[in-house]
XYZ file of C-alpha atoms in Angstrom:
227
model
C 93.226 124.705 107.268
C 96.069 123.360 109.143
C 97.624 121.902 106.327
C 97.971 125.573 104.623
C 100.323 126.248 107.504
C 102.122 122.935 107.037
C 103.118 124.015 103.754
C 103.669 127.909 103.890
C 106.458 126.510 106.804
C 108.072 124.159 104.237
C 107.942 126.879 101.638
C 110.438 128.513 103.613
C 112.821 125.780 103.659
C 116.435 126.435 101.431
C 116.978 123.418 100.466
C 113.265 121.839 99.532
C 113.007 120.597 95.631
C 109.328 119.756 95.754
C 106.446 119.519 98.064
C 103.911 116.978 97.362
C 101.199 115.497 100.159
C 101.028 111.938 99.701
C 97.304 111.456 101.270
C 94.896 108.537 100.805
C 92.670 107.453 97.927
C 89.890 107.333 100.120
C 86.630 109.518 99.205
C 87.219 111.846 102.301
C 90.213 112.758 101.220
C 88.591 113.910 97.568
C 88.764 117.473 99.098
C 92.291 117.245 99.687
C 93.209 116.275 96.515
C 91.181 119.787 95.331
C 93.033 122.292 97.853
C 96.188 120.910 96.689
C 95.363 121.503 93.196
C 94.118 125.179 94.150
C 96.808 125.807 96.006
C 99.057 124.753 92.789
C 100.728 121.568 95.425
C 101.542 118.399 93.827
C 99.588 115.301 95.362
C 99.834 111.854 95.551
C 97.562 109.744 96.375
C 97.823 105.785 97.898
C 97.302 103.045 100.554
C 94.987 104.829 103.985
C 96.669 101.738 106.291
C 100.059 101.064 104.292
C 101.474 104.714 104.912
C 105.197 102.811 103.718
C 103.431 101.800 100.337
C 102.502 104.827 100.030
C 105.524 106.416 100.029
C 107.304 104.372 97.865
C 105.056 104.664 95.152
C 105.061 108.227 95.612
C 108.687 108.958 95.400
C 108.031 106.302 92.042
C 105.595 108.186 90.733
C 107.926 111.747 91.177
C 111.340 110.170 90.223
C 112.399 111.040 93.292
C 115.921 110.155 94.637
C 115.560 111.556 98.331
C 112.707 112.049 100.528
C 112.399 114.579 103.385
C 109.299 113.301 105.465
C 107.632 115.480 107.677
C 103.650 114.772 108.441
C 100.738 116.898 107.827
C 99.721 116.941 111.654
C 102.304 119.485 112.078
C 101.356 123.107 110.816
C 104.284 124.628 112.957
C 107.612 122.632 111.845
C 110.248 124.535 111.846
C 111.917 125.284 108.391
C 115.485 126.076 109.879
C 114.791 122.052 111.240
C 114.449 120.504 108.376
C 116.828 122.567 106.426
C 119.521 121.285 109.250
C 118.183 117.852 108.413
C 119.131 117.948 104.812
C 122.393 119.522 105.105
C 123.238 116.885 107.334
C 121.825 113.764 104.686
C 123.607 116.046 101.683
C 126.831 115.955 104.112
C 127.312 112.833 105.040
C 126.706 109.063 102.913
C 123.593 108.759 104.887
C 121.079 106.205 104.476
C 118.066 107.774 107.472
C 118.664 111.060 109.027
C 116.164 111.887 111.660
C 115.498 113.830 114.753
C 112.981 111.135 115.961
C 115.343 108.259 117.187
C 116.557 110.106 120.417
C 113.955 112.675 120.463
C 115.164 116.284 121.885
C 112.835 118.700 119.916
C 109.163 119.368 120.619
C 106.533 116.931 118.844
C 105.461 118.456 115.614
C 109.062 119.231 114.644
C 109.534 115.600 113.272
C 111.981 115.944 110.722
C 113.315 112.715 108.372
C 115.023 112.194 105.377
C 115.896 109.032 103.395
C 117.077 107.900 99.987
C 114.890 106.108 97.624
C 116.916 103.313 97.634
C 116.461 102.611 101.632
C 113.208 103.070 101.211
C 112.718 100.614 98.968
C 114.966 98.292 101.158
C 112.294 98.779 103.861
C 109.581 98.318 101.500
C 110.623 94.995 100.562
C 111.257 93.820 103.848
C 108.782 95.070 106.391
C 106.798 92.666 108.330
C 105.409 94.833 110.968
C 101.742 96.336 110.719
C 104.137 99.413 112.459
C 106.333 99.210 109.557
C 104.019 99.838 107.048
C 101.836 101.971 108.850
C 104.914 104.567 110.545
C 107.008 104.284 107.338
C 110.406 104.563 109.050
C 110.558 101.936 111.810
C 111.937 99.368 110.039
C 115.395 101.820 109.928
C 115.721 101.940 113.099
C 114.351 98.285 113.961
C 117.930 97.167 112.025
C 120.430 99.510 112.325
C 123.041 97.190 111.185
C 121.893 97.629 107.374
C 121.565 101.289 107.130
C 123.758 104.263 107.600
C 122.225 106.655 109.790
C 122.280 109.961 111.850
C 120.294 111.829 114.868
C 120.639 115.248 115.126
C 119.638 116.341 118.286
C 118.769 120.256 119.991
C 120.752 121.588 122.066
C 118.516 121.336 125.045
C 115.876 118.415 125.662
C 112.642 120.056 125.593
C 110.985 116.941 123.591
C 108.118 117.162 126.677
C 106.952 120.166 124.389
C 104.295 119.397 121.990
C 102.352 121.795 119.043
C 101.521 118.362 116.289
C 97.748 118.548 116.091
C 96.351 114.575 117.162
C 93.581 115.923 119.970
C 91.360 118.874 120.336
C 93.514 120.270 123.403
C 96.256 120.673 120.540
C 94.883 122.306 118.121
C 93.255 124.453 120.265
C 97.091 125.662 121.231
C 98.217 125.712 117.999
C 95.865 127.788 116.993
C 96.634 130.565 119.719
C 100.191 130.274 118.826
C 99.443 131.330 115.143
C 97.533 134.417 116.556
C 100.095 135.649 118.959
C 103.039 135.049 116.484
C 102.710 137.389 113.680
C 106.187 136.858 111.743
C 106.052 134.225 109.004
C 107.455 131.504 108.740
C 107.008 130.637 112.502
C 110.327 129.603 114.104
C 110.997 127.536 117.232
C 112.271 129.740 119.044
C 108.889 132.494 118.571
C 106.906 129.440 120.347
C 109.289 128.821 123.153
C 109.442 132.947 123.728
C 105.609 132.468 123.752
C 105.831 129.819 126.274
C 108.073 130.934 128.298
C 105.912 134.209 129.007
C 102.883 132.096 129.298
C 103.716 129.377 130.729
C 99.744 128.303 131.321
C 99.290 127.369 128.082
C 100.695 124.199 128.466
C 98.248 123.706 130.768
C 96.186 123.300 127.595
C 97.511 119.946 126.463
C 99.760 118.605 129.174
C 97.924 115.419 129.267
C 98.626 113.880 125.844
C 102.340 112.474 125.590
C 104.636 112.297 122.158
C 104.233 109.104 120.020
C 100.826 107.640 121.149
C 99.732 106.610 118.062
C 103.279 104.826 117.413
C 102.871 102.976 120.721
C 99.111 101.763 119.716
C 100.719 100.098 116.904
C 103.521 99.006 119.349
C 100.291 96.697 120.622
C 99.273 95.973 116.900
C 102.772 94.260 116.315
C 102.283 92.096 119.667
C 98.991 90.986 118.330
C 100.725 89.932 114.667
C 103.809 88.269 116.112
C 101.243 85.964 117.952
C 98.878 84.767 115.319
C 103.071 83.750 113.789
């Protein structure tokens, strides 16, 4: 399944403690919980609408002091992007390093990391439905009280897209995996790809970065009303 590749790419990560997958308590997620536990993966599970609660209680229940977030809709992250992520956080007094504020990489290479303490801050505080449901909006919604960092690529190619929301997607990711036959797969094997066959993105050129965060955009509109 997609998440197997998820993983195996944050396997190869340096700098990675831990992987768990915080997923919901709901009964369709039952046969999460049992891959995980065959695939010897810690899991966690919490809130299906309160992603933020989640979290929290998560890095709670695991002691944990900082978080690296990347989500399970994207089986092709790059390791050497995340592992630039946390050298940056263990670098600098950071409170939110991210590569999602001004966004330069291809969606499904979402990379954040956080310390429990911020978290917590946002936990407490959150009033938006896009708060809780995106976990990290509320750092960026007020700058002002946290320290924090975008690392960017060196190029924008952030119209690029292999996260798995739509069929279109994963029908692309899933021809990416064939052609590339090195392991872990690396940014730079998908943009060779690309760049030789350059009618693939023909495949899911309709479907932009960040829908779902701009739905909930529409959610917050609705809650600031009723006010």
């Amino acid at each position: 399944p997609s998440l197997f590749y998820t993983i195996n790419q944050l396997k190869a990560c340096k700098n990675l403690d831990k992987i768990i997958v915080a997923t919901t308590t709901l009964p369709e997620d039952d046969v999460i919980e049992k891959y995980l536990h065959e695939l010897g993966i810690d899991v966690f599970r919490g809130s299906s609408d309160d992603v933020l609660d989640r979290y929290v209680k998560c890095a709670k229940h695991y002691n944990l002091l900082t978080i690296v977030r990347v989500t399970a809709d994207c089986p092709l992250i790059d390791p050497n992007i995340v592992d630039r992520g946390i050298e940056i956080f263990k670098t600098g007094n950071y409170d939110y390093v991210t590569n999602t504020s001004t966004r330069t990489f291809p969606d499904g290479n979402e990379t954040e990391l956080f310390s429990i303490n911020a978290i917590e801050k946002a936990w407490n505080n959150s009033k938006l439905p896009s708060e809780h449901e995106h976990v990290t909006p509320y750092f960026r919604n007020n700058p002002e009280l946290f320290q924090i960092e975008n690392f960017t690529h060196n190029s924008d190619i952030s119209h690029l897209r292999w996260t798995v929301d739509y069929n279109e997607d994963f029908e692309l990711v899933k021809i990416l995996i064939s052609k590339i036959k090195s392991r872990p797969v690396h940014l730079e094997d998908i943009l060779n790809i690309l760049n030789n066959e350059p009618n693939l993105l023909e495949l899911n050129k309709n479907h932009r970065p960040n829908e779902g965060y701009a739905k909930s955009l529409e959610e917050d509109k609705n809650f600031l009303e009723k006010l």
